[in-house]
XYZ file of C-alpha atoms in Angstrom:
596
model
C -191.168 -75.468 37.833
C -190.057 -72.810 40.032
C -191.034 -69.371 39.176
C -189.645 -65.991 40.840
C -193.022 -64.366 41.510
C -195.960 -67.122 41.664
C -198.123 -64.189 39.848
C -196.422 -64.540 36.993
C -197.183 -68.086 36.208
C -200.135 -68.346 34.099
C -199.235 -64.982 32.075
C -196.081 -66.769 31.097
C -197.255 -70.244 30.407
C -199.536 -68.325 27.879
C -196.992 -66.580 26.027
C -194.723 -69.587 25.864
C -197.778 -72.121 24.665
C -198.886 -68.861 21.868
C -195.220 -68.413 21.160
C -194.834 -72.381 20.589
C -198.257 -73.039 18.414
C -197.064 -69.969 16.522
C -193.231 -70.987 15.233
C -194.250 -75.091 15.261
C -194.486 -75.496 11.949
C -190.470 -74.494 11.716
C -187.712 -76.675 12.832
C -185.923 -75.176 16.065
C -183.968 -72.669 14.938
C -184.517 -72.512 10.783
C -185.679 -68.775 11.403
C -181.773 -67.730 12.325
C -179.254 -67.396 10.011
C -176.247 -69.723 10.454
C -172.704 -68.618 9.538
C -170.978 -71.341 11.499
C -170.149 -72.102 15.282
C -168.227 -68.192 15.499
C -171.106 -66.149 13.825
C -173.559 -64.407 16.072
C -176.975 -65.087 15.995
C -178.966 -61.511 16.112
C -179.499 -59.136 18.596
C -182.504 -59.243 21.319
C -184.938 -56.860 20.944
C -184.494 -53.083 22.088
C -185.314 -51.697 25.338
C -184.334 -52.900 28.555
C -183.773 -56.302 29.234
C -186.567 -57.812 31.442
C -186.050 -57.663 35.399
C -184.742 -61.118 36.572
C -188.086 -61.633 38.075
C -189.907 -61.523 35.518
C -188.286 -64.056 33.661
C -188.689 -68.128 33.666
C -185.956 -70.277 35.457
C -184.700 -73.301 34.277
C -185.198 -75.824 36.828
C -184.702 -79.643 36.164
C -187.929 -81.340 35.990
C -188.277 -85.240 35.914
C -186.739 -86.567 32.735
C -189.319 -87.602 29.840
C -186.970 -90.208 28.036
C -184.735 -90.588 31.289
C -181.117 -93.092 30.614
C -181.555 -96.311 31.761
C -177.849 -97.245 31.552
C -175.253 -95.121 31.142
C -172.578 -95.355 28.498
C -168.951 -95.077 30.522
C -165.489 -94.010 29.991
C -163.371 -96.117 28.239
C -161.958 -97.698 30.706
C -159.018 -100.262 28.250
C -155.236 -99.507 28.794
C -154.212 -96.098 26.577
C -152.275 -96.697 23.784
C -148.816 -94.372 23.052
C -149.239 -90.900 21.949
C -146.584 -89.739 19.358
C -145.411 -86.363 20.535
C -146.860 -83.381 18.783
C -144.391 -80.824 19.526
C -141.220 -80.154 17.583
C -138.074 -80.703 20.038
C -137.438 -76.766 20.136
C -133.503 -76.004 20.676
C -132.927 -73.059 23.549
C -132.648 -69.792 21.845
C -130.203 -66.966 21.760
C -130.947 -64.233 23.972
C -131.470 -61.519 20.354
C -133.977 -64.090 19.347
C -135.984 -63.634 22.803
C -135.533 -59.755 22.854
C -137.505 -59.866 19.454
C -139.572 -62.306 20.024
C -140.781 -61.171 23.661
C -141.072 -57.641 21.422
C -143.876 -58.902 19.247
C -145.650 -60.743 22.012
C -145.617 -57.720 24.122
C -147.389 -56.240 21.339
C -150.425 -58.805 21.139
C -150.659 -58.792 24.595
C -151.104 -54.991 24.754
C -153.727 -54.920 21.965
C -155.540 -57.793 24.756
C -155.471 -55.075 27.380
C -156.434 -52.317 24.653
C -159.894 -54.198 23.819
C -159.913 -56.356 27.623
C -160.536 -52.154 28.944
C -163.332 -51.109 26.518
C -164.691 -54.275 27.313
C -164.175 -53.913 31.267
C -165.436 -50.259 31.175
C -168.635 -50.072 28.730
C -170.089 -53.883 28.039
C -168.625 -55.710 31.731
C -171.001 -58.523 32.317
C -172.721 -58.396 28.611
C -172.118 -60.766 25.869
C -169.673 -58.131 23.945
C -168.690 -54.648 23.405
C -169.788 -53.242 20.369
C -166.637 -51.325 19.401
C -167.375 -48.326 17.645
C -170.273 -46.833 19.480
C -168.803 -48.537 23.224
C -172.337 -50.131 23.287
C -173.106 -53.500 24.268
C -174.878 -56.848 22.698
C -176.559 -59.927 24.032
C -175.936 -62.386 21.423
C -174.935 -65.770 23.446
C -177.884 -65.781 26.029
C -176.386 -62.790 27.962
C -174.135 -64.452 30.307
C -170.994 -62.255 30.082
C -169.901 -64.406 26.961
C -166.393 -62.397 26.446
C -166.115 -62.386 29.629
C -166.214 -66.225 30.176
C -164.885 -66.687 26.752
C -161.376 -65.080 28.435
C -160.855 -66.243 31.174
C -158.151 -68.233 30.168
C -156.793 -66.201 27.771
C -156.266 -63.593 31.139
C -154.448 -66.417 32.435
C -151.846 -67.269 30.003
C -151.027 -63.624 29.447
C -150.255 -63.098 32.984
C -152.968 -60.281 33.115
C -153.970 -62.067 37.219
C -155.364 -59.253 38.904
C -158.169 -58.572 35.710
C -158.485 -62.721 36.064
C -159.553 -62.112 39.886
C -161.570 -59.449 38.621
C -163.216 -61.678 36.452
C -163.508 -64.240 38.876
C -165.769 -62.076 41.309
C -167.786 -60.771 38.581
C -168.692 -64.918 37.401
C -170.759 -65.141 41.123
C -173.668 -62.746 39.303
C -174.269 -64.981 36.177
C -177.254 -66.920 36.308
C -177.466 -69.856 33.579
C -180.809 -70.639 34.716
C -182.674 -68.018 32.860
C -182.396 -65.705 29.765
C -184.487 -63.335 27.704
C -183.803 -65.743 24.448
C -186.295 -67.711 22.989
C -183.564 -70.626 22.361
C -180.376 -71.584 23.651
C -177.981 -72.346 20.994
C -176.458 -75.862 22.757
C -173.118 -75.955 20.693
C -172.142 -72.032 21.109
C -173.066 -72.246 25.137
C -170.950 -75.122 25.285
C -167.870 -74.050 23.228
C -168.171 -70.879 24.432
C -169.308 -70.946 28.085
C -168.731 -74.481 29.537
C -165.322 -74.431 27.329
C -164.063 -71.297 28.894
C -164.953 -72.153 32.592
C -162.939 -75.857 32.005
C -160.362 -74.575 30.434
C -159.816 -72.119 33.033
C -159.923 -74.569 35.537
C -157.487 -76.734 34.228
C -154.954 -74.152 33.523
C -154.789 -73.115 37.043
C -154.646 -76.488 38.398
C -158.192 -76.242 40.421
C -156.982 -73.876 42.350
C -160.258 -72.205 41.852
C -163.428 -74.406 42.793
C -165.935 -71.762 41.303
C -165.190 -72.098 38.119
C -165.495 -76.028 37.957
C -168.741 -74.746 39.557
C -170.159 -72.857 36.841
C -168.843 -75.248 34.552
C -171.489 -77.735 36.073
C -174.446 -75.133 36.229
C -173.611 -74.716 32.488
C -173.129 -78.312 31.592
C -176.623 -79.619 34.214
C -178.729 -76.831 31.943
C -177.792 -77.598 28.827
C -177.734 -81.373 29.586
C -181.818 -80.453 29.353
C -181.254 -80.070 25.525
C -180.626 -84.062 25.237
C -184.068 -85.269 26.789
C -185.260 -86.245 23.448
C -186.712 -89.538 21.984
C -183.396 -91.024 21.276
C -181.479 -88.734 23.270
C -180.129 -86.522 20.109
C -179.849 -83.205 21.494
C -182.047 -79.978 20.351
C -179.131 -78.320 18.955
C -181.300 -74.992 19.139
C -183.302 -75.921 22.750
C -186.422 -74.878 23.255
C -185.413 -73.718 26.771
C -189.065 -72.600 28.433
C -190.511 -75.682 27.218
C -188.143 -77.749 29.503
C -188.518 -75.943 32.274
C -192.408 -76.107 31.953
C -192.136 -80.016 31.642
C -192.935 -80.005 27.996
C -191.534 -82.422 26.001
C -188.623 -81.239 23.162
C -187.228 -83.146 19.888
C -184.514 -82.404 17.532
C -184.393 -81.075 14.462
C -184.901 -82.456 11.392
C -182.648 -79.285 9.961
C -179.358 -79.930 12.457
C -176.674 -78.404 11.349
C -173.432 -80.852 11.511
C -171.182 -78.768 13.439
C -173.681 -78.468 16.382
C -174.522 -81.998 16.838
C -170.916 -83.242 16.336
C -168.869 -80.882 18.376
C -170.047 -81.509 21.852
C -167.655 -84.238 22.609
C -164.776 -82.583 23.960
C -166.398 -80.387 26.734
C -168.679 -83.419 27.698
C -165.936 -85.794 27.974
C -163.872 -83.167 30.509
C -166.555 -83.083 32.448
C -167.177 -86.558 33.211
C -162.996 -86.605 33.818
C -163.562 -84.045 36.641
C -167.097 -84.838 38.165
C -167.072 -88.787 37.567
C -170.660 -88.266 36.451
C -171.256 -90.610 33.163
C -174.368 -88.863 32.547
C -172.230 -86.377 30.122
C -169.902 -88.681 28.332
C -173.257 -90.952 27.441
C -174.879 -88.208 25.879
C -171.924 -86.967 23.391
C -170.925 -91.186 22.994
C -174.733 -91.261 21.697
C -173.615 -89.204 19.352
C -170.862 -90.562 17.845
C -172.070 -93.964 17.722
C -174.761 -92.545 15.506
C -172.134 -90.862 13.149
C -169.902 -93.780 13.148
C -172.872 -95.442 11.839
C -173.876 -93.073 9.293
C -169.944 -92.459 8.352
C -170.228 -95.354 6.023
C -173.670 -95.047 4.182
C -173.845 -91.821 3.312
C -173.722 -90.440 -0.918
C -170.234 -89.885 -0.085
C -168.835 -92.050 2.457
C -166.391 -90.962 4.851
C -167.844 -87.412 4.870
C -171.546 -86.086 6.656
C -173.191 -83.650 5.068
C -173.923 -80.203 6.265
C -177.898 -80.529 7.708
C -178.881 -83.669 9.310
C -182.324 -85.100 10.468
C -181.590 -85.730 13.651
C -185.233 -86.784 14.636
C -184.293 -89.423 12.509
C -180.806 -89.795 12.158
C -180.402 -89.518 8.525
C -178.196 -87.533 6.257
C -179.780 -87.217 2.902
C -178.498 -83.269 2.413
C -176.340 -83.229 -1.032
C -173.893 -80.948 0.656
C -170.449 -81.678 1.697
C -167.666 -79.422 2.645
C -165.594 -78.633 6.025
C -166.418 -75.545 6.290
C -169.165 -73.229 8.452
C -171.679 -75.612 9.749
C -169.700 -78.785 9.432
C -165.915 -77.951 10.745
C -165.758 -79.042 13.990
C -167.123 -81.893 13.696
C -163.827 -83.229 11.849
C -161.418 -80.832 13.730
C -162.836 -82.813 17.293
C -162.050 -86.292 15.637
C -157.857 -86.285 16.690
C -158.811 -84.329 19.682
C -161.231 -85.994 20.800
C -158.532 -89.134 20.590
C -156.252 -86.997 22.516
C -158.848 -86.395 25.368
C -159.888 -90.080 25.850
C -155.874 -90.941 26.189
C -156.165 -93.039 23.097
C -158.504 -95.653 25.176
C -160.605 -96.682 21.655
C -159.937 -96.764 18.543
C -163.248 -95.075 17.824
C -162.258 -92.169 16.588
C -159.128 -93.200 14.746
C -161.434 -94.976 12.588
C -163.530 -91.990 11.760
C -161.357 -89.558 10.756
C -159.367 -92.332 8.613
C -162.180 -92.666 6.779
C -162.923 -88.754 7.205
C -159.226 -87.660 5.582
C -159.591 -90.492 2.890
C -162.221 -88.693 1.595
C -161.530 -85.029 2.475
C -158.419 -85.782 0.176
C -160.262 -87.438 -2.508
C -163.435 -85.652 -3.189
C -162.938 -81.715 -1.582
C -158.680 -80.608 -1.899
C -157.853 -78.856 -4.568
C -154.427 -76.964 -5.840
C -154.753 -73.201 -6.898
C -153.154 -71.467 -9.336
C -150.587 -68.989 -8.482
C -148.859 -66.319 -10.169
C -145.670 -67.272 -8.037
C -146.202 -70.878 -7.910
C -146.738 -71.359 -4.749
C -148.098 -75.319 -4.259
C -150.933 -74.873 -1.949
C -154.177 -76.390 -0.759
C -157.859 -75.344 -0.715
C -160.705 -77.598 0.769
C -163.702 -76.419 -1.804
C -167.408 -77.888 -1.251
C -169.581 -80.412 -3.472
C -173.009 -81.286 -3.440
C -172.940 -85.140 -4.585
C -169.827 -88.201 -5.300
C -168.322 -87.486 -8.583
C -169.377 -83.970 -8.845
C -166.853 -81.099 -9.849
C -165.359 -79.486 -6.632
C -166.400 -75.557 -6.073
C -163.432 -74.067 -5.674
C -164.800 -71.925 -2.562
C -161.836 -70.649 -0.183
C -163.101 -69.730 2.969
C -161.536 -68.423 6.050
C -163.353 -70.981 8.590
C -162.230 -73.808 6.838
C -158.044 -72.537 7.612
C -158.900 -74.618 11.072
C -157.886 -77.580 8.597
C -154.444 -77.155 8.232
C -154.087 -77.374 11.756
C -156.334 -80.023 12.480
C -154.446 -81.977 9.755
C -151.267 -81.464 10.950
C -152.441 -82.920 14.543
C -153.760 -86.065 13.316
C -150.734 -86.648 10.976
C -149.116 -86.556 14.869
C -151.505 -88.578 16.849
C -152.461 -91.195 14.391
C -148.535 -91.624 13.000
C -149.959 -90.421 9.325
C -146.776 -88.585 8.628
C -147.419 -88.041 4.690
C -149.887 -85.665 5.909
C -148.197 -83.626 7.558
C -147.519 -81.848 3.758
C -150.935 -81.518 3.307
C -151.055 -79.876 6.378
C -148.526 -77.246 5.178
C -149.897 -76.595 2.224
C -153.489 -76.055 3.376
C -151.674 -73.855 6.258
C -149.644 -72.106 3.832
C -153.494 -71.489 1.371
C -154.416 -69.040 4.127
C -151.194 -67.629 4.341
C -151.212 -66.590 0.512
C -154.700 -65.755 0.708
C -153.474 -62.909 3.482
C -150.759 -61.785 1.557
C -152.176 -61.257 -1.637
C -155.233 -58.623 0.107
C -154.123 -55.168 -0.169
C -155.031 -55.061 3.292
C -152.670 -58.269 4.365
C -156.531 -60.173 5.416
C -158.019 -62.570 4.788
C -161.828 -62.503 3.351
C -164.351 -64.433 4.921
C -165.084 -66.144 1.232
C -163.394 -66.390 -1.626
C -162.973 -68.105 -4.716
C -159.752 -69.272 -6.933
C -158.687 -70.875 -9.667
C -157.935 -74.514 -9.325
C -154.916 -76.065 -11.164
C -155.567 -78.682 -13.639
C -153.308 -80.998 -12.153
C -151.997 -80.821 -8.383
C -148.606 -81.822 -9.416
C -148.444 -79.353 -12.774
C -149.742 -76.197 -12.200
C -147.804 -72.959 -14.365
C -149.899 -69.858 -14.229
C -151.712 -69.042 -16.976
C -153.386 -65.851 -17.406
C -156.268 -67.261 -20.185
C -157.328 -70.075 -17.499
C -157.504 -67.554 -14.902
C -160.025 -65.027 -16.995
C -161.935 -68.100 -18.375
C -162.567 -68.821 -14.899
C -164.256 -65.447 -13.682
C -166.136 -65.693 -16.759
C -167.735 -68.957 -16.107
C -167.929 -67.650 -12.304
C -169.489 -64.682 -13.367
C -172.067 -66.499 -16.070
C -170.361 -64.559 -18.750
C -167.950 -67.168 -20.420
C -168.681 -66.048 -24.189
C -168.238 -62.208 -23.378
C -163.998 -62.950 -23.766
C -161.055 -61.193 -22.425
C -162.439 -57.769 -22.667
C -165.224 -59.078 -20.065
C -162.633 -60.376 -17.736
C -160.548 -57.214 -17.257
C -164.074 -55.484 -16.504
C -164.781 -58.194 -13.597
C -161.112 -58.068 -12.190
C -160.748 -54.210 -12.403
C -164.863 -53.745 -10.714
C -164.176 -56.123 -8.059
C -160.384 -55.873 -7.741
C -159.268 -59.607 -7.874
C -155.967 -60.558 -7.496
C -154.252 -63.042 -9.914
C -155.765 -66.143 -8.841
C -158.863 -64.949 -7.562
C -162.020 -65.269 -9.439
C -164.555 -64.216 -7.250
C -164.692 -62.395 -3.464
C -168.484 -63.046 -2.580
C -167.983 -61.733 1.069
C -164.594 -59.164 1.530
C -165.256 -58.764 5.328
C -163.122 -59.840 8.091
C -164.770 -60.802 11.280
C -161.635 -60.602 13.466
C -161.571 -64.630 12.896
C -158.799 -66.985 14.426
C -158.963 -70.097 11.650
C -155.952 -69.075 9.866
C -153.407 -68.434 13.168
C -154.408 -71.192 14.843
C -153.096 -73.249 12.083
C -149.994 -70.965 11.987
C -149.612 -71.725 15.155
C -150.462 -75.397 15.679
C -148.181 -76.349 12.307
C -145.158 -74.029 14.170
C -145.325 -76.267 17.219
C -145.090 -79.085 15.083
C -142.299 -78.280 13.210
C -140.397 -75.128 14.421
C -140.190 -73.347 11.513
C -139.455 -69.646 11.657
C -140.837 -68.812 8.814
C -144.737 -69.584 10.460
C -143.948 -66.867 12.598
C -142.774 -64.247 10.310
C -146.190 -65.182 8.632
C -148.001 -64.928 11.782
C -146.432 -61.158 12.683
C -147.384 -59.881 9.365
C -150.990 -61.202 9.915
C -150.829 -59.674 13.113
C -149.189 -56.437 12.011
C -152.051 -56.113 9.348
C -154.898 -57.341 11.474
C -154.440 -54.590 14.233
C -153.555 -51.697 11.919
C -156.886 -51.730 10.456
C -159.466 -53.083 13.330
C -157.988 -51.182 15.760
C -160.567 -48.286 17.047
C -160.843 -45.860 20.359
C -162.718 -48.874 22.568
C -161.278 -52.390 21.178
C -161.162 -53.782 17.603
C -163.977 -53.627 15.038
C -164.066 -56.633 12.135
C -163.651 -54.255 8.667
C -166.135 -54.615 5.824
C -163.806 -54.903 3.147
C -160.115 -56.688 3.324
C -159.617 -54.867 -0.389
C -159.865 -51.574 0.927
C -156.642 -50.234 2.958
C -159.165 -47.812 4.041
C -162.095 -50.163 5.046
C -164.851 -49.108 6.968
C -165.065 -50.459 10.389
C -168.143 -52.734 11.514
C -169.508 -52.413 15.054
C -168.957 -56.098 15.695
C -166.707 -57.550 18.108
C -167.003 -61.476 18.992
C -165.802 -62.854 22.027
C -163.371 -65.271 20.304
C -161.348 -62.126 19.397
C -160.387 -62.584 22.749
C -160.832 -66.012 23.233
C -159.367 -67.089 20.133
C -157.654 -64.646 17.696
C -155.161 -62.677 19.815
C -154.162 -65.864 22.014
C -153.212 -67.920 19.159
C -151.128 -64.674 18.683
C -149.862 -64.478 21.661
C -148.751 -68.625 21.769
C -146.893 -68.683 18.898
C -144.627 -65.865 20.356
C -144.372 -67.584 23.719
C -142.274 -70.244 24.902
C -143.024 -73.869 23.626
C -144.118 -74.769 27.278
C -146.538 -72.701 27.472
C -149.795 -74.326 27.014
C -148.016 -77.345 25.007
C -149.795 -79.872 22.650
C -148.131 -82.499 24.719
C -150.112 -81.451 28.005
C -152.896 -79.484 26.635
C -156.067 -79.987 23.846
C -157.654 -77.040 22.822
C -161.306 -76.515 21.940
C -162.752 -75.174 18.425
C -162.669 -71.637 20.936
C -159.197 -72.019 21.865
C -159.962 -73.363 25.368
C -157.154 -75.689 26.708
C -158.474 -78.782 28.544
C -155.526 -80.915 30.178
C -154.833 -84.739 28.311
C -155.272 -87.258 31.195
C -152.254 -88.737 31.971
C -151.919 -92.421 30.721
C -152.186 -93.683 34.444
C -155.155 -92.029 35.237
C-alpha cells in the first residue's frame, strides 16, 4: 500500500480497523437506503472535502483468492441477428422541419442544464439545481460529467466534449472520501460512460479507453472474494490495506447481475479475460439458481451472495432487480450471439414474468395495457404496484421479441410501453409518479370499467373495505386519484428515463408516429415543470401543476432522460440498434461484427 504522506499511515490504518470492528456486524452496505441502480445514495458529510493527501489510495495488492484459469470469450461461430430496426421510409422535407423543431428543443434544454452544470458543480458528482450547489453522491469523480460524455457527442455539442475531455485528466479513481464504493453504479455510470464514449467516436480518443481501464482495474478489486462474487458495496480501504473482503449476504439483484455488459466490452477492447471471467462467474451462478428458486425462472430481489442462495420471498422487475433481466437480450447482442447462454435465461425469465407478475388495468377509456406488479411467493396474488423503473420493460421486451425471433411479444411490449404512456397522461401534470398503484382487470381479455371495482379497490388498499362508497370518494378526493388509480404512495418525479427509453426503443422497432407524439408530450410536460434558473430540478408531486421543485438533479438526466429524447427525434442512423447496445445508463457500446 502506497500512501501520499508516509505520516499518515498508522493514523489511518486506525480509523479504518475502528471504523471496520464498528459497522461488522452489518452486511456491506445494509445502512444505505436502496431505491434502485438510478437513486443516489446520501450525501458526504459537510465541510470541505479532505485534501488529496490525506486520503488512502487504492493500489492493487497481491490477490487473496487470485484466478487460476480464466473463463474466455466465446469463441463458437455467431449465430444471425434478426434486425431490430423498423425499415424507416425517407421522409418529406415538412416532416423534418418539425421534427428537427422538437429535437432542437431537447437539445437546448441539454445546453440549459450542461451550463449550470459547467459553471457551479464542473468536476463534482452533480449540480444541485435550485441553490447552484454541488453533491458528491457517486464517489466524487465528476459523475455527470462522465455520465455525458456521450450524450455531448451525439448532440453535436464537440467543443463542450473537448472540454470535457481535458477536464477527465484530473479524476483520480484511486481514492475517495466514501466509506464504500457502490460496484454496480461506478460501473454503469463511470466505466459505461468512458466505453461508450469511446466507441462512438471510433477510438479516436485513447484517454478515454484509458480511464475506462483505471475504472474497470479498481473496481475489479471488488471481486477478490472467496468464490469470486463481487462486494457489490466494496469495502474499498480494506483492499487497499491488504485486508481480505466478502460479499454480502444482503446483495441486492440488480447489482450483482448487471455487470455483464461493461465487463464484456472491456475484454473486446483490451483482450484481457480477467473481466469477462468475473461477470461469466456470475451468470453461471444465476443460470444455476434460475431453475431452483420458489419461483423458477425469476431471482428474487436480495441474494446471499456469500453463499449463493436466493431464499428472499420477493419477486418483481422493478428497483433492485431490473437490470438484471433488461442485460439478458443485450447481453446476447454484445457476445454476437456466440452461446446460447443467455437465450436460455431470459426464456425462462419472460415465461415467468408473463405468468406470475403482468397484469391488465382497468381503464376508464379502455385502453388494453400492461403493468408488471410484484409478489412475494408462487401462487400468491400479484400487487398491482406500477412503478416508473419498471417502464425499462417494455423496451427490453420489445428487444428480445427481436433478437430471440419471439414475435408474439412484441404486443406485450406495446402494451407495457403504452402502461407508462397512460400513466403520464392521466397526471395533471402529464408525469409520471415514481409509484403507483391501479386497479387490475379481472380478466386480461375482458376488462369494461367499472366504477364499484375501482372504489372497492382503494378501500381494500386503504384497509377500509367495510367503510363503502362514501369512504372511497373521501380517499380519491384527499389524495386526488385518477380513475384507475387506487393508491400514489410516492407522487415525485426524479427526472427518470424508464418510460422514453421504451418510447423510444419500441419506435425504432416499429416506426410508429404515434410513439413520438407520446414522447413530445412527455417531453413538453417534463421541461415545463423541472425547468429552474441553473438546470432541471425532479418535482415533489406529479399531481400538482404547481409542484414544488426538489434540489436533486441525477446525472442520468443527462445521461439518460434527455438523450432518449433527443434519439427518437433524430434520424434512424443515429446510434442504431443494429450497430449499437445501450447500457441500463443509456451508454452505447458497439455489437462486434460477426467476423470479429
Amino acid at each position: 500500500m502506497l500512501f501520499a504522506r508516509r505520516s499518515y499511515f498508522l493514523p489511518t490504518f486506525i480509523l479504518v480497523f475502528l471504523t471496520y470492528v464498528l459497522f461488522s456486524s452489518l452486511p456491506p452496505g445494509a445502512d444505505i437506503a436502496y431505491f434502485d441502480h438510478h437513486a443516489g445514495f446520501g450525501s458526504p458529510p459537510p465541510g470541505p472535502p479532505p485534501r488529496p493527501g490525506d486520503r488512502i489510495h487504492y493500489r492493487k495488492q497481491a490477490e487473496q483468492h487470485p484466478v487460476t484459469e480464466y473463463i474466455p470469450l466465446p469463441s463458437t461461430a455467431p449465430s444471425p441477428i434478426p434486425r431490430i430496426q423498423h425499415d424507416f421510409p425517407a421522409e418529406s422535407m415538412f416532416a423534418r422541419w418539425r421534427r428537427v423543431k422538437k429535437q432542437n428543443a431537447v437539445k437546448n434544454a441539454f445546453k440549459h442544464a450542461w451550463k449550470g452544470y459547467k459553471k457551479h458543480a464542473w468536476l463534482r458528482d452533480e449540480l444541485s439545481p435550485l441553490s447552484a450547489e454541488y453533491r458528491e453522491t457517486f464517489g466524487g469523480w465528476a459523475a455527470t460529467l462522465v455520465d455525458s460524455l456521450d450524450t455531448l457527442v451525439i448532440m453535436g455539442l464537440m467543443d463542450e466534449f473537448e472540454d470535457a475531455l481535458e477536464a477527465i485528466e484530473y479524476i483520480d479513481f484511486s481514492t475517495t472520501s466514501a466509506t464504500q464504493i457502490n460496484v454496480f453504479e461506478t460501473n454503469i455510470r463511470y466505466l459505461g460512460g468512458f466505453l461508450g464514449a469511446y466507441d462512438l467516436t471510433d477510438g479516436k480518443y485513447p484517454i478515454l479507453l484509458k480511464k475506462a481501464i483505471e475504472v474497470a482495474d479498481m473496481i475489479y478489486g471488488a471481486f477478490d472474494t472467496r468464490n469470486r462474487m463481487p462486494q457489490s458495496r466494496w469495502e474499498w480501504t480494506r483492499s487497499a490495506l491488504g485486508m481480505g473482503i466478502q460479499p454480502s449476504r444482503n446483495t441486492i439483484l440488480a447489482e450483482l447481475g448487471s455487470l455483464n455488459m461493461e465487463f464484456t466490452r472491456m475484454t473486446q477492447l483490451t483482450n484481457d479475460p480477467k473481466y469477462f471471467d468475473a461477470i461469466q462467474r456470475i451468470t453461471d451462478e444465476l443460470e444455476t439458481a434460475q431453475t431452483r428458486t420458489s419461483i423458477p425462472g425469476l431471482w428474487p430481489l436480495m441474494v446471499d451472495a456469500h453463499d449463493m442462495e436466493f431464499n428472499d420471498p420477493r419477486y418483481t422487475v422493478g428497483g433492485m432487480a431490473d437490470s438484471t433481466y433488461e442485460y439478458l437480450p443485450k447481453e446476447h447482442l454484445m457476445l454476437g450471439a456466440r452461446t446460447n447462454q443467455y437465450r436460455r435465461m431470459y426464456d425462462a425469465a419472460m415465461s415467468s414474468i408473463k405468468k406470475h407478475l403482468l397484469f391488465r388495468a382497468m381503464t376508464d377509456d379502455g385502453k388494453d395495457i400492461l403493468f408488471p406488479g410484484n409478489i412475494r411467493a408462487k401462487g400468491a396474488t400479484i400487487e398491482p404496484q406500477a412503478e416508473h423503473l419498471k417502464c425499462f420493460l417494455g423496451g427490453t421486451v420489445g428487444i428480445g421479441a427481436k433478437v430471440f425471433d419471439r414475435p408474439e411479444e412484441l404486443s406485450v411490449a406495446r402494451k407495457l410501453t403504452d402502461g407508462c404512456i397512460w400513466a403520464y397522461d392521466i397526471m395533471p401534470t402529464g408525469i409520471m409518479p415514481e409509484i403507483l398503484y391501479v386497479s387490475p382487470c379481472k380478466k386480461q381479455d375482458d376488462c369494461e370499467w367499472d366504477d364499484d371495482k375501482w372504489h372497492k379497490d382503494i378501500l381494500r388498499r386503504f384497509s377500509k373495505y367495510s367503510q363503502g362508497e362514501e369512504a372511497a370518494q373521501s380517499i380519491i378526493k384527499d389524495n386526488r386519484l385518477p380513475p384507475g388509480v387506487i393508491d400514489i404512495p410516492d407522487s415525485k418525479y426524479m427526472l427518470r428515463p424508464e418510460a422514453i427509453e421504451s418510447v423510444f426503443i419500441m419506435y425504432r422497432i416499429t416506426g410508429d408516429k404515434e410513439l413520438q407524439d407520446a414522447a413530445w408530450r412527455m417531453f413538453r410536460s417534463i421541461d415545463k415543470i423541472t425547468h429552474t434558473r441553473y438546470a432541471h430540478a425532479a418535482i415533489r408531486d406529479v399531481r400538482d401543476t404547481h409542484s414544488d421543485q426538489l434540489d436533486y438533479m441525477e446525472s442520468f438526466w443527462l445521461a439518460e432522460t434527455l438523450k432518449y429524447f433527443y434519439l427518437i427525434f433524430s434520424e434512424p442512423d443515429v446510434v442504431s440498434l443494429d450497430e449499437y447496445v445501450l447500457n441500463t445508463e443509456a451508454h452505447p457500446f458497439k455489437r462486434p461484427l460477426e467476423s470479429s
